[in-house]
Protein backbone atom coordinates (compact mmCIF):
# COMPACT_ATOMS: atom_id res chain seq x y z
CA UNK A 1 0.00 0.00 0.00
CA UNK A 2 1.27 3.47 -0.88
CA UNK A 3 1.15 6.34 1.58
CA UNK A 4 1.15 10.09 1.00
CA UNK A 5 2.10 12.71 3.56
CA UNK A 6 -0.67 15.21 4.38
CA UNK A 7 -0.48 17.56 7.36
CA UNK A 8 2.26 15.41 8.86
CA UNK A 9 0.15 12.23 8.69
CA UNK A 10 0.43 9.24 6.37
CA UNK A 11 -2.64 8.82 4.19
CA UNK A 12 -3.47 6.03 1.82
CA UNK A 13 -3.88 6.86 -1.87
CA UNK A 14 -7.64 6.50 -1.38
CA UNK A 15 -7.68 9.00 1.49
CA UNK A 16 -5.57 11.49 -0.46
CA UNK A 17 -7.86 11.08 -3.46
CA UNK A 18 -10.77 11.99 -1.18
CA UNK A 19 -8.98 15.18 -0.08
CA UNK A 20 -7.99 16.27 -3.59
CA UNK A 21 -10.99 15.13 -5.66
CA UNK A 22 -13.89 15.27 -3.20
CA UNK A 23 -13.20 17.52 -0.21
CA UNK A 24 -11.39 20.45 -1.88
CA UNK A 25 -13.82 20.74 -4.82
CA UNK A 26 -16.79 20.52 -2.42
CA UNK A 27 -15.52 22.67 0.46
CA UNK A 28 -12.71 24.77 -0.98
CA UNK A 29 -9.06 25.08 -0.06
CA UNK A 30 -9.84 27.42 2.85
CA UNK A 31 -11.71 24.68 4.77
CA UNK A 32 -8.70 22.35 4.80
CA UNK A 33 -7.67 23.89 8.13
CA UNK A 34 -10.74 22.23 9.71
CA UNK A 35 -10.01 18.80 8.22
CA UNK A 36 -7.81 16.70 10.50
CA UNK A 37 -6.43 13.43 9.09
CA UNK A 38 -5.77 10.26 11.07
CA UNK A 39 -7.40 11.78 14.14
CA UNK A 40 -7.13 9.96 17.46
CA UNK A 41 -9.94 9.94 19.99
CA UNK A 42 -9.64 8.29 23.39
CA UNK A 43 -12.41 6.14 24.85
CA UNK A 44 -13.17 6.19 28.56
CA UNK A 45 -11.50 2.75 28.74
CA UNK A 46 -8.26 4.33 27.53
CA UNK A 47 -8.42 2.75 24.08
CA UNK A 48 -7.54 5.06 21.21
CA UNK A 49 -9.74 5.18 18.12
CA UNK A 50 -8.28 6.36 14.84
CA UNK A 51 -10.61 8.13 12.39
CA UNK A 52 -9.60 8.71 8.76
CA UNK A 53 -10.63 12.38 9.02
CA UNK A 54 -12.49 14.64 11.37
CA UNK A 55 -13.93 17.94 10.31
CA UNK A 56 -14.42 20.35 13.19
CA UNK A 57 -15.68 23.85 12.53
CA UNK A 58 -17.61 25.72 15.18
CA UNK A 59 -20.13 23.30 16.66
CA UNK A 60 -19.94 20.95 13.66
CA UNK A 61 -18.18 17.64 14.28
CA UNK A 62 -17.91 15.05 11.54
CA UNK A 63 -16.00 11.77 11.41
CA UNK A 64 -15.26 10.89 7.79
CA UNK A 65 -14.28 7.35 6.88
CA UNK A 66 -13.07 6.01 3.54
CA UNK A 67 -13.87 2.30 3.47
CA UNK A 68 -12.06 -0.11 1.19
CA UNK A 69 -14.00 -3.25 0.34
CA UNK A 70 -11.32 -5.79 1.31
CA UNK A 71 -10.91 -4.27 4.78
CA UNK A 72 -14.52 -3.48 5.61
CA UNK A 73 -16.57 -6.17 3.86
CA UNK A 74 -18.34 -8.10 6.58
CA UNK A 75 -17.37 -11.44 5.02
CA UNK A 76 -13.68 -10.49 5.10
CA UNK A 77 -13.26 -9.52 8.75
CA UNK A 78 -13.50 -11.52 11.92
CA UNK A 79 -16.52 -11.40 14.19
CA UNK A 80 -14.35 -9.67 16.81
CA UNK A 81 -13.31 -6.97 14.34
CA UNK A 82 -16.90 -6.58 13.15
CA UNK A 83 -18.09 -6.06 16.74
CA UNK A 84 -15.27 -3.62 17.44
CA UNK A 85 -16.14 -1.58 14.33
CA UNK A 86 -19.71 -1.17 15.56
CA UNK A 87 -18.54 -0.26 19.05
CA UNK A 88 -16.22 2.34 17.50
CA UNK A 89 -19.09 3.86 15.55
CA UNK A 90 -21.24 4.05 18.69
CA UNK A 91 -18.35 5.73 20.52
CA UNK A 92 -18.07 8.39 17.80
CA UNK A 93 -21.77 9.18 17.90
CA UNK A 94 -21.64 9.37 21.71
CA UNK A 95 -19.04 12.13 21.29
CA UNK A 96 -21.42 14.08 19.01
CA UNK A 97 -19.67 13.23 15.75
CA UNK A 98 -21.87 12.82 12.72
CA UNK A 99 -20.39 9.96 10.70
CA UNK A 100 -19.87 10.12 6.95
CA UNK A 101 -18.78 6.85 5.33
CA UNK A 102 -17.77 6.53 1.70
CA UNK A 103 -16.53 3.44 -0.05
CA UNK A 104 -13.55 3.59 -2.37
CA UNK A 105 -15.89 2.66 -5.21
CA UNK A 106 -18.02 5.71 -4.40
CA UNK A 107 -15.15 8.19 -4.29
CA UNK A 108 -13.68 6.93 -7.57
CA UNK A 109 -16.82 6.03 -9.54
CA UNK A 110 -19.45 8.34 -8.07
CA UNK A 111 -17.46 11.36 -7.00
CA UNK A 112 -20.33 13.72 -7.90
CA UNK A 113 -22.48 12.05 -5.23
CA UNK A 114 -19.68 12.23 -2.67
CA UNK A 115 -18.94 15.91 -3.40
CA UNK A 116 -22.62 16.83 -3.15
CA UNK A 117 -23.05 14.87 0.08
CA UNK A 118 -19.96 16.42 1.68
CA UNK A 119 -21.03 19.89 0.62
CA UNK A 120 -24.59 19.51 1.87
CA UNK A 121 -23.70 17.85 5.15
CA UNK A 122 -20.70 19.98 6.13
CA UNK A 123 -22.26 23.27 5.03
CA UNK A 124 -25.68 22.44 6.49
CA UNK A 125 -26.71 24.91 9.16
CA UNK A 126 -28.27 23.01 12.03
CA UNK A 127 -30.08 25.19 14.49
CA UNK A 128 -31.71 23.64 17.55
CA UNK A 129 -33.58 26.91 18.07
CA UNK A 130 -35.29 26.67 14.68
CA UNK A 131 -36.27 23.03 15.34
CA UNK A 132 -37.65 24.07 18.73
CA UNK A 133 -39.59 26.90 17.09
CA UNK A 134 -41.08 24.50 14.56
CA UNK A 135 -42.11 22.14 17.37
CA UNK A 136 -43.68 24.99 19.36
CA UNK A 137 -45.62 26.21 16.31
CA UNK A 138 -46.80 22.65 15.66
CA UNK A 139 -47.90 22.25 19.29
CA UNK A 140 -49.65 25.63 19.22
CA UNK A 141 -51.61 24.50 16.18
CA UNK A 142 -52.90 21.51 18.17
CA UNK A 143 -54.20 23.68 21.03
mmCIF file of C-alpha atoms in Angstrom:
data_model
loop_
_atom_site.group_PDB
_atom_site.id
_atom_site.type_symbol
_atom_site.label_atom_id
_atom_site.label_comp_id
_atom_site.label_asym_id
_atom_site.label_seq_id
_atom_site.Cartn_x
_atom_site.Cartn_y
_atom_site.Cartn_z
ATOM 1 C CA UNK A 1 0.000 0.000 0.000
ATOM 2 C CA UNK A 2 1.271 3.465 -0.879
ATOM 3 C CA UNK A 3 1.149 6.340 1.582
ATOM 4 C CA UNK A 4 1.145 10.085 0.999
ATOM 5 C CA UNK A 5 2.102 12.713 3.565
ATOM 6 C CA UNK A 6 -0.668 15.210 4.385
ATOM 7 C CA UNK A 7 -0.477 17.559 7.361
ATOM 8 C CA UNK A 8 2.256 15.406 8.858
ATOM 9 C CA UNK A 9 0.149 12.228 8.693
ATOM 10 C CA UNK A 10 0.430 9.241 6.368
ATOM 11 C CA UNK A 11 -2.637 8.824 4.187
ATOM 12 C CA UNK A 12 -3.472 6.027 1.817
ATOM 13 C CA UNK A 13 -3.879 6.855 -1.868
ATOM 14 C CA UNK A 14 -7.644 6.501 -1.376
ATOM 15 C CA UNK A 15 -7.683 8.998 1.486
ATOM 16 C CA UNK A 16 -5.569 11.486 -0.457
ATOM 17 C CA UNK A 17 -7.860 11.079 -3.458
ATOM 18 C CA UNK A 18 -10.769 11.988 -1.185
ATOM 19 C CA UNK A 19 -8.981 15.179 -0.082
ATOM 20 C CA UNK A 20 -7.993 16.274 -3.593
ATOM 21 C CA UNK A 21 -10.987 15.135 -5.657
ATOM 22 C CA UNK A 22 -13.888 15.274 -3.199
ATOM 23 C CA UNK A 23 -13.198 17.524 -0.207
ATOM 24 C CA UNK A 24 -11.387 20.448 -1.878
ATOM 25 C CA UNK A 25 -13.823 20.738 -4.818
ATOM 26 C CA UNK A 26 -16.788 20.524 -2.417
ATOM 27 C CA UNK A 27 -15.524 22.668 0.455
ATOM 28 C CA UNK A 28 -12.714 24.766 -0.980
ATOM 29 C CA UNK A 29 -9.058 25.081 -0.059
ATOM 30 C CA UNK A 30 -9.842 27.424 2.853
ATOM 31 C CA UNK A 31 -11.713 24.685 4.767
ATOM 32 C CA UNK A 32 -8.697 22.352 4.797
ATOM 33 C CA UNK A 33 -7.668 23.886 8.126
ATOM 34 C CA UNK A 34 -10.737 22.230 9.711
ATOM 35 C CA UNK A 35 -10.005 18.804 8.218
ATOM 36 C CA UNK A 36 -7.810 16.696 10.499
ATOM 37 C CA UNK A 37 -6.428 13.427 9.086
ATOM 38 C CA UNK A 38 -5.770 10.256 11.069
ATOM 39 C CA UNK A 39 -7.399 11.783 14.138
ATOM 40 C CA UNK A 40 -7.127 9.956 17.462
ATOM 41 C CA UNK A 41 -9.940 9.936 19.987
ATOM 42 C CA UNK A 42 -9.639 8.293 23.388
ATOM 43 C CA UNK A 43 -12.411 6.143 24.845
ATOM 44 C CA UNK A 44 -13.167 6.188 28.556
ATOM 45 C CA UNK A 45 -11.504 2.754 28.741
ATOM 46 C CA UNK A 46 -8.256 4.334 27.532
ATOM 47 C CA UNK A 47 -8.422 2.750 24.083
ATOM 48 C CA UNK A 48 -7.538 5.062 21.211
ATOM 49 C CA UNK A 49 -9.743 5.180 18.123
ATOM 50 C CA UNK A 50 -8.278 6.355 14.837
ATOM 51 C CA UNK A 51 -10.611 8.130 12.394
ATOM 52 C CA UNK A 52 -9.600 8.711 8.759
ATOM 53 C CA UNK A 53 -10.631 12.384 9.023
ATOM 54 C CA UNK A 54 -12.487 14.635 11.375
ATOM 55 C CA UNK A 55 -13.929 17.942 10.307
ATOM 56 C CA UNK A 56 -14.421 20.346 13.194
ATOM 57 C CA UNK A 57 -15.680 23.846 12.533
ATOM 58 C CA UNK A 58 -17.615 25.716 15.182
ATOM 59 C CA UNK A 59 -20.131 23.298 16.655
ATOM 60 C CA UNK A 60 -19.938 20.949 13.658
ATOM 61 C CA UNK A 61 -18.181 17.642 14.279
ATOM 62 C CA UNK A 62 -17.908 15.048 11.541
ATOM 63 C CA UNK A 63 -16.005 11.772 11.415
ATOM 64 C CA UNK A 64 -15.261 10.890 7.790
ATOM 65 C CA UNK A 65 -14.278 7.349 6.879
ATOM 66 C CA UNK A 66 -13.068 6.007 3.538
ATOM 67 C CA UNK A 67 -13.869 2.300 3.472
ATOM 68 C CA UNK A 68 -12.064 -0.106 1.194
ATOM 69 C CA UNK A 69 -13.998 -3.248 0.345
ATOM 70 C CA UNK A 70 -11.323 -5.794 1.312
ATOM 71 C CA UNK A 71 -10.906 -4.269 4.779
ATOM 72 C CA UNK A 72 -14.523 -3.476 5.614
ATOM 73 C CA UNK A 73 -16.568 -6.174 3.865
ATOM 74 C CA UNK A 74 -18.344 -8.105 6.583
ATOM 75 C CA UNK A 75 -17.369 -11.439 5.018
ATOM 76 C CA UNK A 76 -13.681 -10.488 5.098
ATOM 77 C CA UNK A 77 -13.264 -9.516 8.753
ATOM 78 C CA UNK A 78 -13.501 -11.523 11.921
ATOM 79 C CA UNK A 79 -16.523 -11.401 14.188
ATOM 80 C CA UNK A 80 -14.349 -9.670 16.806
ATOM 81 C CA UNK A 81 -13.305 -6.973 14.342
ATOM 82 C CA UNK A 82 -16.901 -6.580 13.151
ATOM 83 C CA UNK A 83 -18.095 -6.060 16.736
ATOM 84 C CA UNK A 84 -15.269 -3.622 17.440
ATOM 85 C CA UNK A 85 -16.141 -1.577 14.325
ATOM 86 C CA UNK A 86 -19.715 -1.172 15.563
ATOM 87 C CA UNK A 87 -18.538 -0.256 19.050
ATOM 88 C CA UNK A 88 -16.217 2.338 17.497
ATOM 89 C CA UNK A 89 -19.092 3.862 15.546
ATOM 90 C CA UNK A 90 -21.236 4.054 18.689
ATOM 91 C CA UNK A 91 -18.352 5.728 20.520
ATOM 92 C CA UNK A 92 -18.068 8.393 17.804
ATOM 93 C CA UNK A 93 -21.766 9.176 17.901
ATOM 94 C CA UNK A 94 -21.641 9.373 21.708
ATOM 95 C CA UNK A 95 -19.037 12.135 21.286
ATOM 96 C CA UNK A 96 -21.416 14.079 19.007
ATOM 97 C CA UNK A 97 -19.670 13.230 15.747
ATOM 98 C CA UNK A 98 -21.867 12.817 12.720
ATOM 99 C CA UNK A 99 -20.389 9.964 10.701
ATOM 100 C CA UNK A 100 -19.869 10.122 6.946
ATOM 101 C CA UNK A 101 -18.781 6.847 5.330
ATOM 102 C CA UNK A 102 -17.771 6.531 1.702
ATOM 103 C CA UNK A 103 -16.527 3.441 -0.051
ATOM 104 C CA UNK A 104 -13.550 3.594 -2.365
ATOM 105 C CA UNK A 105 -15.894 2.658 -5.214
ATOM 106 C CA UNK A 106 -18.025 5.708 -4.399
ATOM 107 C CA UNK A 107 -15.150 8.188 -4.290
ATOM 108 C CA UNK A 108 -13.684 6.927 -7.568
ATOM 109 C CA UNK A 109 -16.821 6.033 -9.545
ATOM 110 C CA UNK A 110 -19.445 8.341 -8.074
ATOM 111 C CA UNK A 111 -17.459 11.365 -7.001
ATOM 112 C CA UNK A 112 -20.331 13.724 -7.901
ATOM 113 C CA UNK A 113 -22.485 12.048 -5.235
ATOM 114 C CA UNK A 114 -19.677 12.232 -2.667
ATOM 115 C CA UNK A 115 -18.939 15.907 -3.404
ATOM 116 C CA UNK A 116 -22.617 16.826 -3.149
ATOM 117 C CA UNK A 117 -23.051 14.875 0.081
ATOM 118 C CA UNK A 118 -19.956 16.423 1.682
ATOM 119 C CA UNK A 119 -21.031 19.893 0.621
ATOM 120 C CA UNK A 120 -24.588 19.513 1.868
ATOM 121 C CA UNK A 121 -23.696 17.846 5.153
ATOM 122 C CA UNK A 122 -20.700 19.980 6.126
ATOM 123 C CA UNK A 123 -22.258 23.270 5.028
ATOM 124 C CA UNK A 124 -25.677 22.443 6.490
ATOM 125 C CA UNK A 125 -26.709 24.910 9.156
ATOM 126 C CA UNK A 126 -28.266 23.010 12.029
ATOM 127 C CA UNK A 127 -30.082 25.190 14.491
ATOM 128 C CA UNK A 128 -31.711 23.636 17.546
ATOM 129 C CA UNK A 129 -33.580 26.908 18.067
ATOM 130 C CA UNK A 130 -35.291 26.669 14.684
ATOM 131 C CA UNK A 131 -36.267 23.026 15.340
ATOM 132 C CA UNK A 132 -37.652 24.070 18.732
ATOM 133 C CA UNK A 133 -39.587 26.903 17.086
ATOM 134 C CA UNK A 134 -41.082 24.500 14.556
ATOM 135 C CA UNK A 135 -42.111 22.142 17.371
ATOM 136 C CA UNK A 136 -43.681 24.993 19.360
ATOM 137 C CA UNK A 137 -45.617 26.214 16.314
ATOM 138 C CA UNK A 138 -46.802 22.649 15.662
ATOM 139 C CA UNK A 139 -47.897 22.253 19.293
ATOM 140 C CA UNK A 140 -49.646 25.632 19.216
ATOM 141 C CA UNK A 141 -51.610 24.501 16.180
ATOM 142 C CA UNK A 142 -52.899 21.514 18.174
ATOM 143 C CA UNK A 143 -54.202 23.677 21.028
#
